């Protein structure tokens, strides 16, 4: 068994072990630590001077018959999937450390940790798969326990309705995506699910998808992946789901699993149908401005921290779409870097939000205030999370957003193109995010403290350690973006800028 296969199947085997009676939290946490260590080992061995090729490949043919594409259980990593694997492993460790003790879980602790392991394992499998069938299948595997966790272990009276809402939205998105994939694979010959072979066919004259068909393929993939990413106007499932989900689930879904749609657009939609992407560019620009500006104002209007963070997550996806719309190395590299940065920062903020909900019993701004003096550690780490989210220099989010904005505005044309106007509009999102994040900090930590608000003990090391892991990651990549860009650039070059053969 190869190293990548071990990384992919460890969480799934751990879920099986927990289901059969292994100590739930210890098994889940231990597995996540091993996965992170193996991922770091893989990153150190990764060759950054190889453009486009998958490394650490393994493939096991499962079906090879006439009339059906060749099906293989195949895994491998290029720089983009490696960065998202790192994101998955880091957030997985933090989520398992934040998760409650088995005795504190109302309901089946085994189901709780089996579900967390399946969510993390599904995301890891999707990012590592080089076979399109299993890329799709692993993502669907991660969605099923997400629905269960929100409906069974979630917060609030509406959690069951929210679980059904997210089921319907993401189910429809997955079906639309499936139709687009089937049409795309059939148009490329219908002989294989291997992603590298399909991309090569899409780049080669004579086997590339016809321009008219590309239009429909890209539109279906764009809508399907877009729903999974909470693209405006298909976003209404996201904020309630994150607000009512258990804290580790909100961290894993908003931080990791949500990036699958963006990953799919870069890995599949753009290489399969570049002419279709060009045709629908203006639609993409309009919708991403909906994410940044409209959802930004909706976020300002929120009066609870968890809902505000949920809408903030939706808003920031607009920046990633802008990098994808740019279609050049700088913009696409920034989009991938923002996937990582946003995943870490939103996981940090949801972890803090969940701790405050447990301690104060509320996240309403009107019932909180003035706790900075009595809880300085919480105030400091939350402040860093705020700074990261609004893109302050020194954090990974800033580096990613700068790459996106410069990538979207680049080009030899002196005229103001539509994407340049969209970039100017998107820049106002930086101001909007500063408004709602700083307002939240003021409401919670500054001003008079409500008389009825009991003050708990400050963050202990069991909570501080996972938060510091996330925070140090944001600062390290923020000060030295090349830590990840050295992996991302060759992957982007290999997918888009290097001709086949």
Short mmCIF file of C-alpha atoms in Angstrom, two decimals:
data_model
loop_
_atom_site.label_atom_id
_atom_site.label_comp_id
_atom_site.label_asym_id
_atom_site.label_seq_id
_atom_site.Cartn_x
_atom_site.Cartn_y
_atom_site.Cartn_z
CA UNK A 1 0.00 0.00 0.00
CA UNK A 2 1.38 3.39 -1.01
CA UNK A 3 1.83 6.38 1.29
CA UNK A 4 -1.10 8.25 -0.28
CA UNK A 5 -3.37 5.22 0.10
CA UNK A 6 -2.45 5.06 3.79
CA UNK A 7 -3.31 8.75 4.23
CA UNK A 8 -6.64 8.33 2.43
CA UNK A 9 -7.81 5.14 4.13
CA UNK A 10 -6.60 5.79 7.68
CA UNK A 11 -9.61 7.98 8.62
CA UNK A 12 -12.00 5.45 7.05
CA UNK A 13 -10.39 2.53 8.86
CA UNK A 14 -10.44 4.55 12.09
CA UNK A 15 -14.18 5.18 11.57
CA UNK A 16 -14.67 1.43 11.20
CA UNK A 17 -12.60 0.79 14.34
CA UNK A 18 -14.65 3.30 16.35
CA UNK A 19 -17.85 1.72 15.10
CA UNK A 20 -16.61 -1.69 16.25
CA UNK A 21 -15.77 -0.49 19.77
CA UNK A 22 -12.43 1.31 19.75
CA UNK A 23 -12.22 4.34 22.14
CA UNK A 24 -13.91 6.98 20.04
CA UNK A 25 -12.18 10.29 20.80
CA UNK A 26 -8.72 8.80 21.35
CA UNK A 27 -8.89 6.87 18.08
CA UNK A 28 -10.13 9.89 16.12
CA UNK A 29 -7.54 12.26 17.57
CA UNK A 30 -4.68 9.79 17.21
CA UNK A 31 -5.63 9.10 13.60
CA UNK A 32 -5.75 12.81 12.76
CA UNK A 33 -2.28 13.36 14.22
CA UNK A 34 -0.86 10.44 12.21
CA UNK A 35 -2.49 11.76 9.03
CA UNK A 36 -0.98 15.21 9.62
CA UNK A 37 2.50 13.79 10.23
CA UNK A 38 2.31 11.64 7.09
CA UNK A 39 1.08 14.64 5.09
CA UNK A 40 3.97 16.79 6.30
CA UNK A 41 6.38 13.99 5.43
CA UNK A 42 4.84 13.87 1.95
CA UNK A 43 5.20 17.63 1.55
CA UNK A 44 8.91 17.48 2.45
CA UNK A 45 9.46 14.76 -0.17
CA UNK A 46 7.42 16.52 -2.85
CA UNK A 47 9.40 17.72 -5.90
CA UNK A 48 8.48 21.33 -6.61
CA UNK A 49 10.37 21.49 -9.90
CA UNK A 50 7.97 19.11 -11.66
CA UNK A 51 5.16 20.89 -13.50
CA UNK A 52 1.77 19.28 -13.80
CA UNK A 53 2.65 15.64 -13.14
CA UNK A 54 1.05 13.79 -10.25
CA UNK A 55 3.52 12.41 -7.72
CA UNK A 56 3.27 9.48 -5.28
CA UNK A 57 0.82 7.85 -7.69
CA UNK A 58 -0.90 4.55 -7.06
CA UNK A 59 -3.53 2.87 -9.22
CA UNK A 60 -5.57 -0.33 -8.92
CA UNK A 61 -7.76 -1.16 -11.91
CA UNK A 62 -11.25 -2.16 -10.80
CA UNK A 63 -13.13 -2.34 -14.10
CA UNK A 64 -11.92 -2.42 -17.68
CA UNK A 65 -14.53 -3.46 -20.19
CA UNK A 66 -15.79 -2.24 -23.53
CA UNK A 67 -18.63 0.22 -23.42
CA UNK A 68 -17.69 1.67 -20.02
CA UNK A 69 -14.83 4.00 -19.02
CA UNK A 70 -11.87 2.36 -17.34
CA UNK A 71 -12.36 2.58 -13.57
CA UNK A 72 -9.38 2.65 -11.21
CA UNK A 73 -8.90 3.30 -7.52
CA UNK A 74 -6.17 5.83 -8.24
CA UNK A 75 -4.51 8.45 -6.07
CA UNK A 76 -1.75 11.00 -6.54
CA UNK A 77 -0.74 14.54 -5.68
CA UNK A 78 0.23 17.63 -7.57
CA UNK A 79 0.96 20.90 -5.81
CA UNK A 80 -2.67 22.02 -5.67
CA UNK A 81 -4.01 18.80 -4.20
CA UNK A 82 -1.07 18.67 -1.78
CA UNK A 83 -1.95 22.12 -0.40
CA UNK A 84 -5.57 21.07 0.06
CA UNK A 85 -4.44 17.83 1.70
CA UNK A 86 -2.39 19.92 4.13
CA UNK A 87 -5.46 22.05 4.81
CA UNK A 88 -7.55 18.94 5.46
CA UNK A 89 -4.99 17.40 7.81
CA UNK A 90 -4.44 20.59 9.85
CA UNK A 91 -8.15 21.35 10.27
CA UNK A 92 -8.85 17.68 11.02
CA UNK A 93 -6.41 17.73 13.94
CA UNK A 94 -7.84 20.99 15.29
CA UNK A 95 -11.44 19.76 14.93
CA UNK A 96 -10.71 16.51 16.78
CA UNK A 97 -8.95 18.41 19.57
CA UNK A 98 -11.89 20.83 19.87
CA UNK A 99 -14.47 18.03 19.89
CA UNK A 100 -16.12 17.30 23.25
CA UNK A 101 -15.28 14.38 25.49
CA UNK A 102 -17.40 11.29 24.96
CA UNK A 103 -19.20 11.79 28.27
CA UNK A 104 -20.27 15.30 27.23
CA UNK A 105 -21.96 14.22 23.98
CA UNK A 106 -25.73 13.93 24.13
CA UNK A 107 -26.37 10.83 22.09
CA UNK A 108 -24.08 8.24 20.58
CA UNK A 109 -20.45 9.28 20.93
CA UNK A 110 -19.47 6.56 18.47
CA UNK A 111 -21.76 7.98 15.79
CA UNK A 112 -20.37 11.45 16.53
CA UNK A 113 -16.73 10.51 15.95
CA UNK A 114 -17.45 8.05 13.12
CA UNK A 115 -19.18 10.92 11.31
CA UNK A 116 -16.27 13.32 11.91
CA UNK A 117 -13.79 10.76 10.58
CA UNK A 118 -15.93 10.12 7.49
CA UNK A 119 -16.25 13.85 6.75
CA UNK A 120 -12.48 14.31 7.00
CA UNK A 121 -11.74 11.06 5.17
CA UNK A 122 -14.13 11.91 2.35
CA UNK A 123 -12.52 15.31 1.83
CA UNK A 124 -9.02 13.82 1.85
CA UNK A 125 -10.04 11.11 -0.59
CA UNK A 126 -11.59 13.63 -2.97
CA UNK A 127 -8.50 15.84 -3.03
CA UNK A 128 -6.14 12.89 -3.54
CA UNK A 129 -8.16 11.00 -6.18
CA UNK A 130 -6.86 11.04 -9.73
CA UNK A 131 -9.87 9.07 -10.96
CA UNK A 132 -12.92 11.26 -11.60
CA UNK A 133 -15.39 8.60 -10.41
CA UNK A 134 -13.78 8.35 -6.98
CA UNK A 135 -13.20 12.10 -6.74
CA UNK A 136 -16.99 12.47 -6.95
CA UNK A 137 -17.71 9.44 -4.76
CA UNK A 138 -15.44 10.52 -1.89
CA UNK A 139 -17.11 13.93 -1.78
CA UNK A 140 -20.56 12.33 -1.60
CA UNK A 141 -19.28 10.08 1.19
CA UNK A 142 -18.40 13.17 3.22
CA UNK A 143 -21.83 14.77 2.72
CA UNK A 144 -23.88 11.97 4.28
CA UNK A 145 -22.44 12.25 7.83
CA UNK A 146 -22.63 16.05 7.56
CA UNK A 147 -26.42 15.84 7.26
CA UNK A 148 -26.61 13.41 10.20
CA UNK A 149 -24.41 15.53 12.45
CA UNK A 150 -26.46 18.68 11.90
CA UNK A 151 -29.79 16.91 12.37
CA UNK A 152 -28.80 14.82 15.41
CA UNK A 153 -26.08 16.77 17.22
CA UNK A 154 -26.70 20.30 15.97
CA UNK A 155 -27.74 23.40 17.89
CA UNK A 156 -31.11 25.12 17.87
CA UNK A 157 -34.70 24.12 17.34
CA UNK A 158 -34.42 24.27 13.54
CA UNK A 159 -31.53 21.87 13.16
CA UNK A 160 -33.62 19.12 11.53
CA UNK A 161 -35.07 21.55 8.99
CA UNK A 162 -31.58 22.90 8.36
CA UNK A 163 -30.28 19.36 7.81
CA UNK A 164 -33.01 18.74 5.23
CA UNK A 165 -32.30 22.09 3.56
CA UNK A 166 -28.61 21.36 3.13
CA UNK A 167 -29.48 17.85 1.93
CA UNK A 168 -31.75 19.21 -0.80
CA UNK A 169 -29.39 21.98 -1.91
CA UNK A 170 -26.24 19.88 -2.02
CA UNK A 171 -28.11 16.90 -3.44
CA UNK A 172 -29.38 19.00 -6.35
CA UNK A 173 -25.90 20.47 -6.81
CA UNK A 174 -24.37 17.01 -6.92
CA UNK A 175 -26.92 15.81 -9.48
CA UNK A 176 -26.29 18.79 -11.76
CA UNK A 177 -22.55 18.20 -11.36
CA UNK A 178 -22.98 14.52 -12.22
CA UNK A 179 -24.81 15.36 -15.45
CA UNK A 180 -22.05 17.77 -16.44
CA UNK A 181 -19.35 15.19 -15.71
CA UNK A 182 -21.13 12.50 -17.71
CA UNK A 183 -21.52 14.79 -20.73
CA UNK A 184 -17.89 15.93 -20.45
CA UNK A 185 -16.45 12.41 -20.16
CA UNK A 186 -18.60 11.18 -23.06
CA UNK A 187 -17.50 14.12 -25.23
CA UNK A 188 -13.86 13.26 -24.49
CA UNK A 189 -14.23 9.71 -25.74
CA UNK A 190 -15.84 7.98 -22.77
CA UNK A 191 -12.98 5.52 -22.33
CA UNK A 192 -11.51 6.51 -18.97
CA UNK A 193 -12.12 8.32 -15.69
CA UNK A 194 -8.42 9.18 -15.34
CA UNK A 195 -8.20 12.95 -14.80
CA UNK A 196 -4.77 13.44 -16.40
CA UNK A 197 -5.82 11.53 -19.54
CA UNK A 198 -9.05 13.49 -19.78
CA UNK A 199 -7.24 16.84 -19.47
CA UNK A 200 -4.74 15.77 -22.14
CA UNK A 201 -7.63 14.84 -24.44
CA UNK A 202 -9.31 18.18 -23.73
CA UNK A 203 -6.12 20.04 -24.76
CA UNK A 204 -5.47 18.04 -27.92
CA UNK A 205 -6.96 19.17 -31.26
CA UNK A 206 -9.22 16.46 -32.60
CA UNK A 207 -10.21 15.07 -29.19
CA UNK A 208 -11.14 18.33 -27.43
CA UNK A 209 -14.81 18.96 -26.68
CA UNK A 210 -16.66 20.86 -29.41
CA UNK A 211 -17.22 24.54 -28.63
CA UNK A 212 -21.03 24.27 -28.47
CA UNK A 213 -20.80 21.29 -26.13
CA UNK A 214 -18.20 23.07 -23.99
CA UNK A 215 -20.74 25.79 -23.30
CA UNK A 216 -23.20 23.33 -21.75
CA UNK A 217 -20.51 21.29 -19.99
CA UNK A 218 -19.02 24.34 -18.29
CA UNK A 219 -22.41 25.77 -17.32
CA UNK A 220 -23.49 22.51 -15.69
CA UNK A 221 -20.16 22.10 -13.88
CA UNK A 222 -20.16 25.75 -12.85
CA UNK A 223 -23.65 25.53 -11.35
CA UNK A 224 -23.04 22.13 -9.77
CA UNK A 225 -19.73 23.04 -8.19
CA UNK A 226 -21.08 26.53 -7.44
CA UNK A 227 -23.94 25.20 -5.32
CA UNK A 228 -21.43 23.15 -3.30
CA UNK A 229 -19.38 26.32 -2.72
CA UNK A 230 -22.46 28.45 -1.83
CA UNK A 231 -22.18 30.61 -4.95
CA UNK A 232 -24.77 33.41 -5.04
CA UNK A 233 -27.76 32.93 -5.43
CA UNK A 234 -27.45 29.27 -4.37
CA UNK A 235 -26.00 30.23 -0.99
CA UNK A 236 -28.92 30.14 1.43
CA UNK A 237 -28.10 26.69 2.82
CA UNK A 238 -24.64 27.61 4.08
CA UNK A 239 -24.97 30.13 6.93
CA UNK A 240 -27.76 28.29 8.85
CA UNK A 241 -25.93 24.98 8.38
CA UNK A 242 -22.68 26.32 9.86
CA UNK A 243 -24.49 28.15 12.66
CA UNK A 244 -26.42 25.06 13.77
CA UNK A 245 -23.78 22.40 13.10
CA UNK A 246 -21.61 21.02 15.93
CA UNK A 247 -18.40 23.04 16.14
CA UNK A 248 -16.07 20.37 14.64
CA UNK A 249 -18.47 19.87 11.73
CA UNK A 250 -18.61 23.61 11.03
CA UNK A 251 -14.79 23.66 11.07
CA UNK A 252 -14.48 20.70 8.71
CA UNK A 253 -17.24 21.66 6.29
CA UNK A 254 -16.66 25.42 6.03
CA UNK A 255 -12.89 25.03 6.31
CA UNK A 256 -12.28 21.98 4.12
CA UNK A 257 -15.18 20.29 2.36
CA UNK A 258 -16.54 23.52 0.90
CA UNK A 259 -13.29 23.93 -1.04
CA UNK A 260 -14.14 20.86 -3.12
CA UNK A 261 -16.27 22.94 -5.48
CA UNK A 262 -13.49 25.45 -6.10
CA UNK A 263 -11.01 22.62 -6.52
CA UNK A 264 -13.32 20.97 -9.04
CA UNK A 265 -13.68 24.14 -11.09
CA UNK A 266 -9.90 24.48 -11.39
CA UNK A 267 -9.13 20.78 -11.76
CA UNK A 268 -11.98 19.81 -14.08
CA UNK A 269 -14.26 22.56 -15.40
CA UNK A 270 -11.66 25.01 -16.75
CA UNK A 271 -9.40 22.42 -18.46
CA UNK A 272 -12.35 20.46 -19.89
CA UNK A 273 -14.22 23.47 -21.29
CA UNK A 274 -12.02 26.59 -21.63
CA UNK A 275 -14.21 27.99 -24.41
CA UNK A 276 -17.27 27.48 -22.24
CA UNK A 277 -15.56 29.30 -19.37
CA UNK A 278 -14.86 32.24 -21.66
CA UNK A 279 -18.47 32.32 -22.84
CA UNK A 280 -19.90 32.36 -19.30
CA UNK A 281 -17.25 34.70 -17.83
CA UNK A 282 -19.59 37.65 -17.42
CA UNK A 283 -22.15 35.50 -15.63
CA UNK A 284 -19.41 34.35 -13.25
CA UNK A 285 -18.42 37.97 -12.59
CA UNK A 286 -22.00 38.98 -11.79
CA UNK A 287 -22.54 36.08 -9.41
CA UNK A 288 -19.22 36.48 -7.59
CA UNK A 289 -20.04 40.16 -7.02
CA UNK A 290 -23.27 38.92 -5.48
CA UNK A 291 -21.18 36.87 -3.05
CA UNK A 292 -18.87 39.75 -2.20
CA UNK A 293 -21.20 42.75 -2.12
CA UNK A 294 -24.75 41.50 -1.51
CA UNK A 295 -23.75 38.80 0.98
CA UNK A 296 -21.32 41.28 2.52
CA UNK A 297 -24.18 43.62 3.39
CA UNK A 298 -26.25 40.66 4.62
CA UNK A 299 -23.34 39.77 6.90
CA UNK A 300 -23.26 43.29 8.34
CA UNK A 301 -26.94 42.92 9.26
CA UNK A 302 -26.41 39.77 11.37
CA UNK A 303 -26.90 39.98 15.15
CA UNK A 304 -25.42 36.61 16.14
CA UNK A 305 -21.78 35.60 15.84
CA UNK A 306 -22.38 32.15 14.35
CA UNK A 307 -24.68 33.46 11.61
CA UNK A 308 -22.26 36.30 10.90
CA UNK A 309 -19.38 33.85 10.47
CA UNK A 310 -21.52 31.66 8.23
CA UNK A 311 -22.36 34.52 5.89
CA UNK A 312 -18.77 35.74 6.05
CA UNK A 313 -17.65 32.35 4.76
CA UNK A 314 -20.10 32.65 1.87
CA UNK A 315 -18.89 36.16 1.09
CA UNK A 316 -15.22 35.22 0.93
CA UNK A 317 -15.91 32.54 -1.69
CA UNK A 318 -16.47 35.44 -4.10
CA UNK A 319 -12.77 36.29 -3.95
CA UNK A 320 -11.84 32.73 -4.89
CA UNK A 321 -14.24 32.85 -7.84
CA UNK A 322 -12.59 36.11 -8.92
CA UNK A 323 -9.21 34.37 -8.99
CA UNK A 324 -10.70 31.55 -11.05
CA UNK A 325 -12.31 34.07 -13.42
CA UNK A 326 -8.90 35.68 -13.95
CA UNK A 327 -7.74 32.41 -15.54
CA UNK A 328 -4.02 33.23 -15.28
CA UNK A 329 -1.25 31.85 -13.09
CA UNK A 330 -1.38 34.67 -10.54
CA UNK A 331 -5.16 34.67 -10.14
CA UNK A 332 -5.51 30.89 -10.00
CA UNK A 333 -2.57 30.56 -7.58
CA UNK A 334 -4.20 33.18 -5.38
CA UNK A 335 -7.49 31.27 -5.48
CA UNK A 336 -5.79 28.08 -4.29
CA UNK A 337 -3.86 29.96 -1.61
CA UNK A 338 -7.13 31.58 -0.46
CA UNK A 339 -8.76 28.15 -0.20
CA UNK A 340 -6.05 27.24 2.29
CA UNK A 341 -6.04 30.57 4.14
CA UNK A 342 -9.81 30.85 4.40
CA UNK A 343 -10.09 27.23 5.49
CA UNK A 344 -7.67 27.77 8.38
CA UNK A 345 -9.07 31.16 9.44
CA UNK A 346 -12.76 30.16 9.36
CA UNK A 347 -11.96 26.97 11.28
CA UNK A 348 -10.25 29.12 13.92
CA UNK A 349 -13.23 31.49 14.18
CA UNK A 350 -15.80 28.69 14.34
CA UNK A 351 -13.77 26.97 17.06
CA UNK A 352 -13.82 30.19 19.11
CA UNK A 353 -17.52 30.70 18.38
CA UNK A 354 -18.34 27.19 19.56
CA UNK A 355 -16.38 27.66 22.80
CA UNK A 356 -18.23 30.91 23.51
CA UNK A 357 -21.60 29.29 22.83
CA UNK A 358 -20.81 26.54 25.32
CA UNK A 359 -19.58 28.97 27.96
CA UNK A 360 -22.03 31.87 27.64
CA UNK A 361 -25.08 30.06 26.33
CA UNK A 362 -25.57 32.72 23.65
CA UNK A 363 -23.85 34.30 20.68
CA UNK A 364 -26.16 37.29 20.33
CA UNK A 365 -24.21 40.52 20.18
CA UNK A 366 -26.80 42.28 22.33
CA UNK A 367 -26.21 39.86 25.22
CA UNK A 368 -22.42 39.97 25.15
CA UNK A 369 -19.83 42.65 25.81
CA UNK A 370 -16.89 43.81 27.86
CA UNK A 371 -15.21 40.43 28.33
CA UNK A 372 -11.73 41.37 27.10
CA UNK A 373 -10.44 42.22 30.59
CA UNK A 374 -11.58 38.99 32.19
CA UNK A 375 -10.77 36.76 29.19
CA UNK A 376 -7.59 38.24 27.66
CA UNK A 377 -6.44 35.02 25.97
CA UNK A 378 -9.78 34.62 24.24
CA UNK A 379 -9.73 38.28 23.22
CA UNK A 380 -6.20 38.05 21.82
CA UNK A 381 -6.75 34.92 19.72
CA UNK A 382 -10.15 36.10 18.51
CA UNK A 383 -8.54 39.41 17.52
CA UNK A 384 -5.95 37.57 15.46
CA UNK A 385 -8.75 35.60 13.80
CA UNK A 386 -10.51 38.86 12.96
CA UNK A 387 -7.33 40.34 11.48
CA UNK A 388 -6.79 37.23 9.36
CA UNK A 389 -10.37 37.24 8.09
CA UNK A 390 -10.27 40.87 6.97
CA UNK A 391 -6.95 40.31 5.19
CA UNK A 392 -4.52 42.18 7.39
CA UNK A 393 -0.89 42.00 6.14
CA UNK A 394 1.04 39.25 7.86
CA UNK A 395 -1.72 36.67 7.51
CA UNK A 396 -2.17 34.11 4.73
CA UNK A 397 -5.49 35.68 3.66
CA UNK A 398 -3.74 38.95 2.74
CA UNK A 399 -1.20 37.24 0.49
CA UNK A 400 -3.94 35.26 -1.26
CA UNK A 401 -6.21 38.25 -1.84
CA UNK A 402 -3.34 40.37 -3.20
CA UNK A 403 -2.51 37.64 -5.72
CA UNK A 404 -6.17 37.42 -6.76
CA UNK A 405 -6.64 41.17 -7.20
CA UNK A 406 -3.42 41.59 -9.18
CA UNK A 407 -4.18 38.49 -11.24
CA UNK A 408 -7.68 39.72 -12.09
CA UNK A 409 -6.38 43.19 -13.05
CA UNK A 410 -3.39 42.03 -15.10
CA UNK A 411 -3.17 42.17 -18.88
CA UNK A 412 -1.80 44.33 -21.64
CA UNK A 413 -5.14 45.99 -22.41
CA UNK A 414 -5.41 49.61 -21.34
CA UNK A 415 -9.20 49.58 -21.55
CA UNK A 416 -11.32 48.80 -18.50
CA UNK A 417 -12.56 45.26 -19.14
CA UNK A 418 -15.49 43.71 -17.27
CA UNK A 419 -13.20 41.70 -15.01
CA UNK A 420 -11.34 44.86 -14.03
CA UNK A 421 -14.62 46.53 -13.08
CA UNK A 422 -15.53 43.40 -11.09
CA UNK A 423 -12.18 43.60 -9.33
CA UNK A 424 -12.80 47.20 -8.32
CA UNK A 425 -16.22 46.18 -7.01
CA UNK A 426 -14.68 43.25 -5.18
CA UNK A 427 -12.17 45.52 -3.45
CA UNK A 428 -15.06 47.10 -1.56
CA UNK A 429 -15.58 43.72 0.05
CA UNK A 430 -12.39 44.31 2.02
CA UNK A 431 -14.04 47.36 3.60
CA UNK A 432 -17.28 45.49 4.22
CA UNK A 433 -15.50 42.57 5.93
CA UNK A 434 -13.58 44.99 8.14
CA UNK A 435 -16.87 46.60 9.18
CA UNK A 436 -18.65 43.43 10.29
CA UNK A 437 -15.63 41.72 11.85
CA UNK A 438 -14.50 44.75 13.86
CA UNK A 439 -18.09 45.45 14.89
CA UNK A 440 -18.36 41.88 16.19
CA UNK A 441 -15.14 42.28 18.17
CA UNK A 442 -16.40 45.53 19.68
CA UNK A 443 -19.76 44.02 20.69
CA UNK A 444 -18.20 40.95 22.31
CA UNK A 445 -15.03 42.19 23.93
CA UNK A 446 -15.36 45.95 24.46
CA UNK A 447 -17.89 48.25 26.10
CA UNK A 448 -19.91 47.57 29.25
CA UNK A 449 -20.40 44.00 30.40
CA UNK A 450 -24.05 42.89 30.81
CA UNK A 451 -24.93 42.34 34.49
CA UNK A 452 -26.35 38.85 33.93
CA UNK A 453 -23.37 37.63 31.90
CA UNK A 454 -21.34 35.14 33.92
CA UNK A 455 -17.63 35.08 33.14
CA UNK A 456 -16.07 31.61 32.71
CA UNK A 457 -12.42 30.74 33.14
CA UNK A 458 -10.20 31.78 30.24
CA UNK A 459 -9.04 29.37 27.53
CA UNK A 460 -7.07 26.45 28.95
CA UNK A 461 -4.38 24.58 27.04
CA UNK A 462 -6.77 21.90 25.76
CA UNK A 463 -8.50 24.64 23.76
CA UNK A 464 -5.56 26.95 23.21
CA UNK A 465 -3.37 24.31 21.55
CA UNK A 466 -5.60 23.63 18.50
CA UNK A 467 -6.27 27.35 18.17
CA UNK A 468 -2.55 28.10 18.21
CA UNK A 469 -1.92 25.42 15.57
CA UNK A 470 -4.34 27.21 13.28
CA UNK A 471 -3.04 30.67 14.16
CA UNK A 472 0.63 29.81 13.68
CA UNK A 473 -0.23 28.29 10.30
CA UNK A 474 -1.92 31.52 9.21
CA UNK A 475 1.05 33.62 10.31
CA UNK A 476 3.69 31.31 8.83
CA UNK A 477 2.06 31.29 5.39
CA UNK A 478 1.26 35.00 5.70
CA UNK A 479 4.88 35.97 6.29
CA UNK A 480 6.26 33.41 3.83
CA UNK A 481 3.62 32.68 1.14
CA UNK A 482 6.29 30.83 -0.82
CA UNK A 483 5.85 27.96 1.65
CA UNK A 484 2.76 27.02 -0.35
CA UNK A 485 3.21 28.93 -3.61
CA UNK A 486 6.20 26.75 -4.47
CA UNK A 487 3.74 23.84 -4.70
CA UNK A 488 0.83 25.72 -6.27
CA UNK A 489 2.57 27.40 -9.24
CA UNK A 490 3.84 24.23 -10.96
CA UNK A 491 0.42 22.61 -10.60
CA UNK A 492 -1.34 25.59 -12.18
CA UNK A 493 1.23 25.67 -14.99
CA UNK A 494 0.76 21.97 -15.60
CA UNK A 495 -3.01 22.15 -15.83
CA UNK A 496 -3.42 25.30 -17.90
CA UNK A 497 -0.24 26.72 -19.38
CA UNK A 498 1.69 23.69 -20.60
CA UNK A 499 0.53 22.14 -23.86
CA UNK A 500 -0.14 18.41 -23.96
CA UNK A 501 2.54 16.18 -25.31
#
